[in-house]
Amino acid sequence: MTMFPAKVKYLHRLLQLKHTLWCSPSLGKAPCSRLVLGIETSCDDTGAAVLDETGEILGESLHSQKDVHLRTGGIIPTVAQQLHREHIERVVQEALERSDVDPSRLSAVATTVKPGLALSLGIGLEFSQKFVRQHNKPFIPIHHMEAHALTVRMLQPVAFPFLVLLVSGGHSLLAVARGVDDFLLLGHALDEAPGDALDKVARRLSLIKHPQCSTLSGGQAIELLAEDGDRTRFPFRTPMGQTYDCCFSFAGLRNQVNMTIMKKEAEEGIEQGTLLSCVNDIAASAQHTVASHLAKRTHRAILFCKANGLLPSDSPTVVLSGGVASNQYIRKSLTIITDATGLRLLCPPAKFCTDNGVMIAWNGVERLREGKGILPPDVDVSYEPKARLGVDMTAEVKAAAIRLPSVRMKISK
Ligand code: KG4
Ligand code: ZN
């Protein structure tokens, strides 16, 4: 829909007026909701957003580095750092302007400080510390995975505790969220994350040369091609079938896929870098195995939670989030498990699954409401590239050695 500039200006004025009236104490209205600016730079997205206490997004801005990293064949940390440096000021400015909020009206600034790429985290943290000192605002350091886990609560009421599966380019973890800063870690990635593995498979298949995939991330490209593929053609082994815990491993699967690719290249007499005729079937088989691994680990986590009374009997919930959670086939495979175990599955829409400033601002709101982890502007904070989420329960989960009943993973396309 296009709007005439005059109409846009008029609407903007109207919104400003509404805001002035609402916030005016002399008119006896409720006091203004507290406002939080969130800043995200932990990986390859520079994001900022202003949220009020109810979770309404007043303004946001996001600069994605995806296209640059697609061309260079993966994230080069110094390049990511340079791009964050070039864009952070504009992105934060844009989020403030779009929300029509002057920095003086902010109640706090929340910024990702862990885990992530050191060089990327450093840019967001340095910018934020300067900003909070300049405007004399409290600072809320944010754990990136805590933010992914809590995003769902911005969109709908989801009470603690709930089980959360977070899958992205940098992480794979299962945890029980018991409170804003209270997590039990049931499983984590032992080698690479599922998004990373899919990105590497996509690169090995040279999917960037595929006419339908040139602008897609590896995971998105695999999902698209898998729609027209036969997942039974390459029966890859689901990882860690003999390890009865909730940890994840994707490096071995990637190796299996690579071996198949090499074999097929030899059979078709083509060089690495040329598109194979069976890319759709490889994509479908790899995606199915990733989905099956995630589903099995989640199934065991649900049984562990049930055995230990970690979830409520009323409406027990699994939340699926992180970049890989936008994959519909993976969502469906998780639904099979939650249906079989009597839980409900919640997934934020794709734009809230991937990295953004909104989820960081929301985490700031949740912490502000509870008065947890709010620092004065002059406190020095360090970033932490590696940081586990919550209390590590992986040994207890392993010791329980829960065997899974078989569940038929028949996933419709
Ligand atoms: O959460 P995110 O934006 O960034 C972090 O890694 O923290 O996730 C990006 C990852 C990439 O590896 C990308 O390939 C993957 O999420 N991804 C997908 C899909 N969309 C993005 N993986 C599978 N299917 C998708 N549709
Ligand atoms: Zn993320």
PDB file of N, CA, C and O in Angstrom, residues 48-97:
ATOM      1  N   ALA A  48      18.744  -3.094  16.487  1.00  0.00           N
ATOM      2  CA  ALA A  48      18.369  -2.231  17.619  1.00  0.00           C
ATOM      3  C   ALA A  48      16.856  -2.077  17.610  1.00  0.00           C
ATOM      4  O   ALA A  48      16.225  -2.140  16.554  1.00  0.00           O
ATOM      5  N   ALA A  49      16.275  -1.923  18.789  1.00  0.00           N
ATOM      6  CA  ALA A  49      14.823  -1.733  18.884  1.00  0.00           C
ATOM      7  C   ALA A  49      14.493  -1.042  20.189  1.00  0.00           C
ATOM      8  O   ALA A  49      15.220  -1.169  21.175  1.00  0.00           O
ATOM      9  N   VAL A  50      13.378  -0.308  20.173  1.00  0.00           N
ATOM     10  CA  VAL A  50      12.853   0.299  21.400  1.00  0.00           C
ATOM     11  C   VAL A  50      11.510  -0.363  21.694  1.00  0.00           C
ATOM     12  O   VAL A  50      10.635  -0.423  20.828  1.00  0.00           O
ATOM     13  N   LEU A  51      11.377  -0.899  22.907  1.00  0.00           N
ATOM     14  CA  LEU A  51      10.136  -1.566  23.325  1.00  0.00           C
ATOM     15  C   LEU A  51       9.599  -0.880  24.572  1.00  0.00           C
ATOM     16  O   LEU A  51      10.389  -0.372  25.385  1.00  0.00           O
ATOM     17  N   ASP A  52       8.279  -0.899  24.702  1.00  0.00           N
ATOM     18  CA  ASP A  52       7.745  -0.471  25.990  1.00  0.00           C
ATOM     19  C   ASP A  52       7.550  -1.705  26.861  1.00  0.00           C
ATOM     20  O   ASP A  52       7.803  -2.833  26.432  1.00  0.00           O
ATOM     21  N   GLU A  53       7.072  -1.482  28.075  1.00  0.00           N
ATOM     22  CA  GLU A  53       7.015  -2.572  29.048  1.00  0.00           C
ATOM     23  C   GLU A  53       6.007  -3.663  28.700  1.00  0.00           C
ATOM     24  O   GLU A  53       6.092  -4.780  29.199  1.00  0.00           O
ATOM     25  N   THR A  54       5.059  -3.322  27.825  1.00  0.00           N
ATOM     26  CA  THR A  54       4.067  -4.323  27.442  1.00  0.00           C
ATOM     27  C   THR A  54       4.588  -5.203  26.311  1.00  0.00           C
ATOM     28  O   THR A  54       3.935  -6.159  25.911  1.00  0.00           O
ATOM     29  N   GLY A  55       5.743  -4.865  25.762  1.00  0.00           N
ATOM     30  CA  GLY A  55       6.291  -5.637  24.645  1.00  0.00           C
ATOM     31  C   GLY A  55       5.934  -5.033  23.302  1.00  0.00           C
ATOM     32  O   GLY A  55       6.238  -5.614  22.261  1.00  0.00           O
ATOM     33  N   GLU A  56       5.321  -3.846  23.331  1.00  0.00           N
ATOM     34  CA  GLU A  56       5.027  -3.209  22.036  1.00  0.00           C
ATOM     35  C   GLU A  56       6.334  -2.679  21.436  1.00  0.00           C
ATOM     36  O   GLU A  56       7.128  -2.023  22.132  1.00  0.00           O
ATOM     37  N   ILE A  57       6.516  -2.988  20.154  1.00  0.00           N
ATOM     38  CA  ILE A  57       7.732  -2.523  19.470  1.00  0.00           C
ATOM     39  C   ILE A  57       7.461  -1.119  18.957  1.00  0.00           C
ATOM     40  O   ILE A  57       6.658  -0.917  18.055  1.00  0.00           O
ATOM     41  N   LEU A  58       8.161  -0.132  19.528  1.00  0.00           N
ATOM     42  CA  LEU A  58       7.908   1.256  19.117  1.00  0.00           C
ATOM     43  C   LEU A  58       8.704   1.593  17.861  1.00  0.00           C
ATOM     44  O   LEU A  58       8.289   2.406  17.054  1.00  0.00           O
ATOM     45  N   GLY A  59       9.862   0.978  17.720  1.00  0.00           N
ATOM     46  CA  GLY A  59      10.673   1.216  16.529  1.00  0.00           C
ATOM     47  C   GLY A  59      11.821   0.233  16.510  1.00  0.00           C
ATOM     48  O   GLY A  59      12.305  -0.190  17.553  1.00  0.00           O
ATOM     49  N   GLU A  60      12.225  -0.164  15.301  1.00  0.00           N
ATOM     50  CA  GLU A  60      13.347  -1.114  15.221  1.00  0.00           C
ATOM     51  C   GLU A  60      14.128  -0.889  13.938  1.00  0.00           C
ATOM     52  O   GLU A  60      13.633  -0.271  12.980  1.00  0.00           O
ATOM     53  N   SER A  61      15.348  -1.392  13.914  1.00  0.00           N
ATOM     54  CA  SER A  61      16.170  -1.333  12.709  1.00  0.00           C
ATOM     55  C   SER A  61      17.120  -2.526  12.736  1.00  0.00           C
ATOM     56  O   SER A  61      17.579  -2.947  13.798  1.00  0.00           O
ATOM     57  N   LEU A  62      17.368  -3.080  11.550  1.00  0.00           N
ATOM     58  CA  LEU A  62      18.219  -4.274  11.474  1.00  0.00           C
ATOM     59  C   LEU A  62      19.076  -4.186  10.222  1.00  0.00           C
ATOM     60  O   LEU A  62      18.552  -3.939   9.132  1.00  0.00           O
ATOM     61  N   HIS A  63      20.373  -4.352  10.397  1.00  0.00           N
ATOM     62  CA  HIS A  63      21.238  -4.456   9.219  1.00  0.00           C
ATOM     63  C   HIS A  63      21.833  -5.848   9.192  1.00  0.00           C
ATOM     64  O   HIS A  63      22.577  -6.240  10.086  1.00  0.00           O
ATOM     65  N   SER A  64      21.469  -6.621   8.154  1.00  0.00           N
ATOM     66  CA  SER A  64      21.961  -7.995   8.044  1.00  0.00           C
ATOM     67  C   SER A  64      23.210  -8.025   7.167  1.00  0.00           C
ATOM     68  O   SER A  64      23.261  -7.377   6.123  1.00  0.00           O
ATOM     69  N   GLN A  65      24.192  -8.802   7.605  1.00  0.00           N
ATOM     70  CA  GLN A  65      25.440  -8.933   6.833  1.00  0.00           C
ATOM     71  C   GLN A  65      25.402 -10.174   5.944  1.00  0.00           C
ATOM     72  O   GLN A  65      26.407 -10.524   5.335  1.00  0.00           O
ATOM     73  N   LYS A  66      24.233 -10.829   5.902  1.00  0.00           N
ATOM     74  CA  LYS A  66      24.135 -12.142   5.246  1.00  0.00           C
ATOM     75  C   LYS A  66      24.709 -12.147   3.821  1.00  0.00           C
ATOM     76  O   LYS A  66      25.479 -13.053   3.470  1.00  0.00           O
ATOM     77  N   ASP A  67      24.346 -11.126   3.027  1.00  0.00           N
ATOM     78  CA  ASP A  67      24.776 -11.132   1.618  1.00  0.00           C
ATOM     79  C   ASP A  67      26.296 -11.112   1.502  1.00  0.00           C
ATOM     80  O   ASP A  67      26.876 -11.811   0.673  1.00  0.00           O
ATOM     81  N   VAL A  68      26.938 -10.296   2.359  1.00  0.00           N
ATOM     82  CA  VAL A  68      28.406 -10.205   2.316  1.00  0.00           C
ATOM     83  C   VAL A  68      29.011 -11.565   2.670  1.00  0.00           C
ATOM     84  O   VAL A  68      29.891 -12.076   1.968  1.00  0.00           O
ATOM     85  N   HIS A  69      28.519 -12.191   3.752  1.00  0.00           N
ATOM     86  CA  HIS A  69      29.093 -13.460   4.200  1.00  0.00           C
ATOM     87  C   HIS A  69      28.783 -14.604   3.228  1.00  0.00           C
ATOM     88  O   HIS A  69      29.568 -15.533   3.097  1.00  0.00           O
ATOM     89  N   LEU A  70      27.648 -14.509   2.533  1.00  0.00           N
ATOM     90  CA  LEU A  70      27.332 -15.527   1.512  1.00  0.00           C
ATOM     91  C   LEU A  70      28.390 -15.477   0.416  1.00  0.00           C
ATOM     92  O   LEU A  70      28.859 -16.509  -0.065  1.00  0.00           O
ATOM     93  N   ARG A  71      28.780 -14.245   0.033  1.00  0.00           N
ATOM     94  CA  ARG A  71      29.751 -14.097  -1.054  1.00  0.00           C
ATOM     95  C   ARG A  71      31.144 -14.564  -0.641  1.00  0.00           C
ATOM     96  O   ARG A  71      31.889 -15.099  -1.450  1.00  0.00           O
ATOM     97  N   THR A  72      31.494 -14.370   0.644  1.00  0.00           N
ATOM     98  CA  THR A  72      32.843 -14.771   1.077  1.00  0.00           C
ATOM     99  C   THR A  72      32.861 -16.226   1.549  1.00  0.00           C
ATOM    100  O   THR A  72      33.909 -16.735   1.955  1.00  0.00           O
ATOM    101  N   GLY A  73      31.703 -16.879   1.521  1.00  0.00           N
ATOM    102  CA  GLY A  73      31.658 -18.300   1.894  1.00  0.00           C
ATOM    103  C   GLY A  73      31.785 -18.532   3.386  1.00  0.00           C
ATOM    104  O   GLY A  73      32.465 -19.455   3.830  1.00  0.00           O
ATOM    105  N   GLY A  74      31.139 -17.680   4.179  1.00  0.00           N
ATOM    106  CA  GLY A  74      31.159 -17.855   5.647  1.00  0.00           C
ATOM    107  C   GLY A  74      31.529 -16.555   6.331  1.00  0.00           C
ATOM    108  O   GLY A  74      32.038 -15.629   5.679  1.00  0.00           O
ATOM    109  N   ILE A  75      31.286 -16.520   7.640  1.00  0.00           N
ATOM    110  CA  ILE A  75      31.536 -15.285   8.393  1.00  0.00           C
ATOM    111  C   ILE A  75      33.024 -15.140   8.700  1.00  0.00           C
ATOM    112  O   ILE A  75      33.622 -16.014   9.339  1.00  0.00           O
ATOM    113  N   ILE A  76      33.609 -14.051   8.225  1.00  0.00           N
ATOM    114  CA  ILE A  76      35.002 -13.735   8.600  1.00  0.00           C
ATOM    115  C   ILE A  76      34.896 -12.704   9.734  1.00  0.00           C
ATOM    116  O   ILE A  76      34.366 -11.600   9.519  1.00  0.00           O
ATOM    117  N   PRO A  77      35.350 -13.087  10.951  1.00  0.00           N
ATOM    118  CA  PRO A  77      35.106 -12.217  12.108  1.00  0.00           C
ATOM    119  C   PRO A  77      35.541 -10.760  11.924  1.00  0.00           C
ATOM    120  O   PRO A  77      34.819  -9.847  12.343  1.00  0.00           O
ATOM    121  N   THR A  78      36.677 -10.534  11.276  1.00  0.00           N
ATOM    122  CA  THR A  78      37.125  -9.139  11.121  1.00  0.00           C
ATOM    123  C   THR A  78      36.200  -8.361  10.179  1.00  0.00           C
ATOM    124  O   THR A  78      35.988  -7.162  10.351  1.00  0.00           O
ATOM    125  N   VAL A  79      35.638  -9.069   9.191  1.00  0.00           N
ATOM    126  CA  VAL A  79      34.695  -8.415   8.273  1.00  0.00           C
ATOM    127  C   VAL A  79      33.408  -8.094   9.031  1.00  0.00           C
ATOM    128  O   VAL A  79      32.858  -6.988   8.933  1.00  0.00           O
ATOM    129  N   ALA A  80      32.929  -9.069   9.834  1.00  0.00           N
ATOM    130  CA  ALA A  80      31.713  -8.841  10.627  1.00  0.00           C
ATOM    131  C   ALA A  80      31.918  -7.646  11.555  1.00  0.00           C
ATOM    132  O   ALA A  80      31.051  -6.764  11.664  1.00  0.00           O
ATOM    133  N   GLN A  81      33.077  -7.590  12.191  1.00  0.00           N
ATOM    134  CA  GLN A  81      33.372  -6.491  13.113  1.00  0.00           C
ATOM    135  C   GLN A  81      33.321  -5.135  12.391  1.00  0.00           C
ATOM    136  O   GLN A  81      32.707  -4.184  12.871  1.00  0.00           O
ATOM    137  N   GLN A  82      33.958  -5.082  11.216  1.00  0.00           N
ATOM    138  CA  GLN A  82      34.004  -3.839  10.456  1.00  0.00           C
ATOM    139  C   GLN A  82      32.590  -3.383  10.060  1.00  0.00           C
ATOM    140  O   GLN A  82      32.251  -2.205  10.150  1.00  0.00           O
ATOM    141  N   LEU A  83      31.756  -4.358   9.648  1.00  0.00           N
ATOM    142  CA  LEU A  83      30.393  -4.015   9.233  1.00  0.00           C
ATOM    143  C   LEU A  83      29.551  -3.540  10.427  1.00  0.00           C
ATOM    144  O   LEU A  83      28.762  -2.603  10.301  1.00  0.00           O
ATOM    145  N   HIS A  84      29.730  -4.191  11.590  1.00  0.00           N
ATOM    146  CA  HIS A  84      29.027  -3.705  12.791  1.00  0.00           C
ATOM    147  C   HIS A  84      29.449  -2.264  13.080  1.00  0.00           C
ATOM    148  O   HIS A  84      28.632  -1.409  13.385  1.00  0.00           O
ATOM    149  N   ARG A  85      30.781  -2.026  12.974  1.00  0.00           N
ATOM    150  CA  ARG A  85      31.315  -0.695  13.281  1.00  0.00           C
ATOM    151  C   ARG A  85      30.700   0.352  12.351  1.00  0.00           C
ATOM    152  O   ARG A  85      30.327   1.439  12.762  1.00  0.00           O
ATOM    153  N   GLU A  86      30.581  -0.020  11.061  1.00  0.00           N
ATOM    154  CA  GLU A  86      30.056   0.930  10.075  1.00  0.00           C
ATOM    155  C   GLU A  86      28.573   1.225  10.278  1.00  0.00           C
ATOM    156  O   GLU A  86      28.090   2.277   9.889  1.00  0.00           O
ATOM    157  N   HIS A  87      27.821   0.259  10.835  1.00  0.00           N
ATOM    158  CA  HIS A  87      26.356   0.403  10.838  1.00  0.00           C
ATOM    159  C   HIS A  87      25.717   0.674  12.188  1.00  0.00           C
ATOM    160  O   HIS A  87      24.570   1.100  12.240  1.00  0.00           O
ATOM    161  N   ILE A  88      26.448   0.422  13.287  1.00  0.00           N
ATOM    162  CA  ILE A  88      25.758   0.440  14.585  1.00  0.00           C
ATOM    163  C   ILE A  88      25.120   1.792  14.923  1.00  0.00           C
ATOM    164  O   ILE A  88      23.972   1.847  15.376  1.00  0.00           O
ATOM    165  N   GLU A  89      25.851   2.868  14.643  1.00  0.00           N
ATOM    166  CA  GLU A  89      25.309   4.175  15.017  1.00  0.00           C
ATOM    167  C   GLU A  89      24.015   4.458  14.257  1.00  0.00           C
ATOM    168  O   GLU A  89      23.007   4.864  14.842  1.00  0.00           O
ATOM    169  N   ARG A  90      24.048   4.194  12.952  1.00  0.00           N
ATOM    170  CA  ARG A  90      22.855   4.435  12.123  1.00  0.00           C
ATOM    171  C   ARG A  90      21.686   3.555  12.581  1.00  0.00           C
ATOM    172  O   ARG A  90      20.547   4.014  12.691  1.00  0.00           O
ATOM    173  N   VAL A  91      21.968   2.272  12.859  1.00  0.00           N
ATOM    174  CA  VAL A  91      20.895   1.345  13.242  1.00  0.00           C
ATOM    175  C   VAL A  91      20.228   1.794  14.548  1.00  0.00           C
ATOM    176  O   VAL A  91      19.004   1.837  14.653  1.00  0.00           O
ATOM    177  N   VAL A  92      21.034   2.180  15.520  1.00  0.00           N
ATOM    178  CA  VAL A  92      20.471   2.635  16.806  1.00  0.00           C
ATOM    179  C   VAL A  92      19.690   3.935  16.598  1.00  0.00           C
ATOM    180  O   VAL A  92      18.569   4.089  17.107  1.00  0.00           O
ATOM    181  N   GLN A  93      20.275   4.849  15.822  1.00  0.00           N
ATOM    182  CA  GLN A  93      19.607   6.119  15.524  1.00  0.00           C
ATOM    183  C   GLN A  93      18.254   5.881  14.878  1.00  0.00           C
ATOM    184  O   GLN A  93      17.246   6.485  15.235  1.00  0.00           O
ATOM    185  N   GLU A  94      18.245   4.954  13.904  1.00  0.00           N
ATOM    186  CA  GLU A  94      16.999   4.640  13.183  1.00  0.00           C
ATOM    187  C   GLU A  94      15.933   4.081  14.117  1.00  0.00           C
ATOM    188  O   GLU A  94      14.768   4.449  14.042  1.00  0.00           O
ATOM    189  N   ALA A  95      16.351   3.171  14.999  1.00  0.00           N
ATOM    190  CA  ALA A  95      15.380   2.577  15.937  1.00  0.00           C
ATOM    191  C   ALA A  95      14.780   3.664  16.825  1.00  0.00           C
ATOM    192  O   ALA A  95      13.574   3.678  17.085  1.00  0.00           O
ATOM    193  N   LEU A  96      15.627   4.612  17.278  1.00  0.00           N
ATOM    194  CA  LEU A  96      15.138   5.700  18.141  1.00  0.00           C
ATOM    195  C   LEU A  96      14.212   6.632  17.358  1.00  0.00           C
ATOM    196  O   LEU A  96      13.143   7.018  17.841  1.00  0.00           O
ATOM    197  N   GLU A  97      14.615   6.972  16.127  1.00  0.00           N
ATOM    198  CA  GLU A  97      13.798   7.882  15.319  1.00  0.00           C
ATOM    199  C   GLU A  97      12.452   7.251  14.977  1.00  0.00           C
ATOM    200  O   GLU A  97      11.409   7.895  15.062  1.00  0.00           O
TER     201      GLU A  97
END
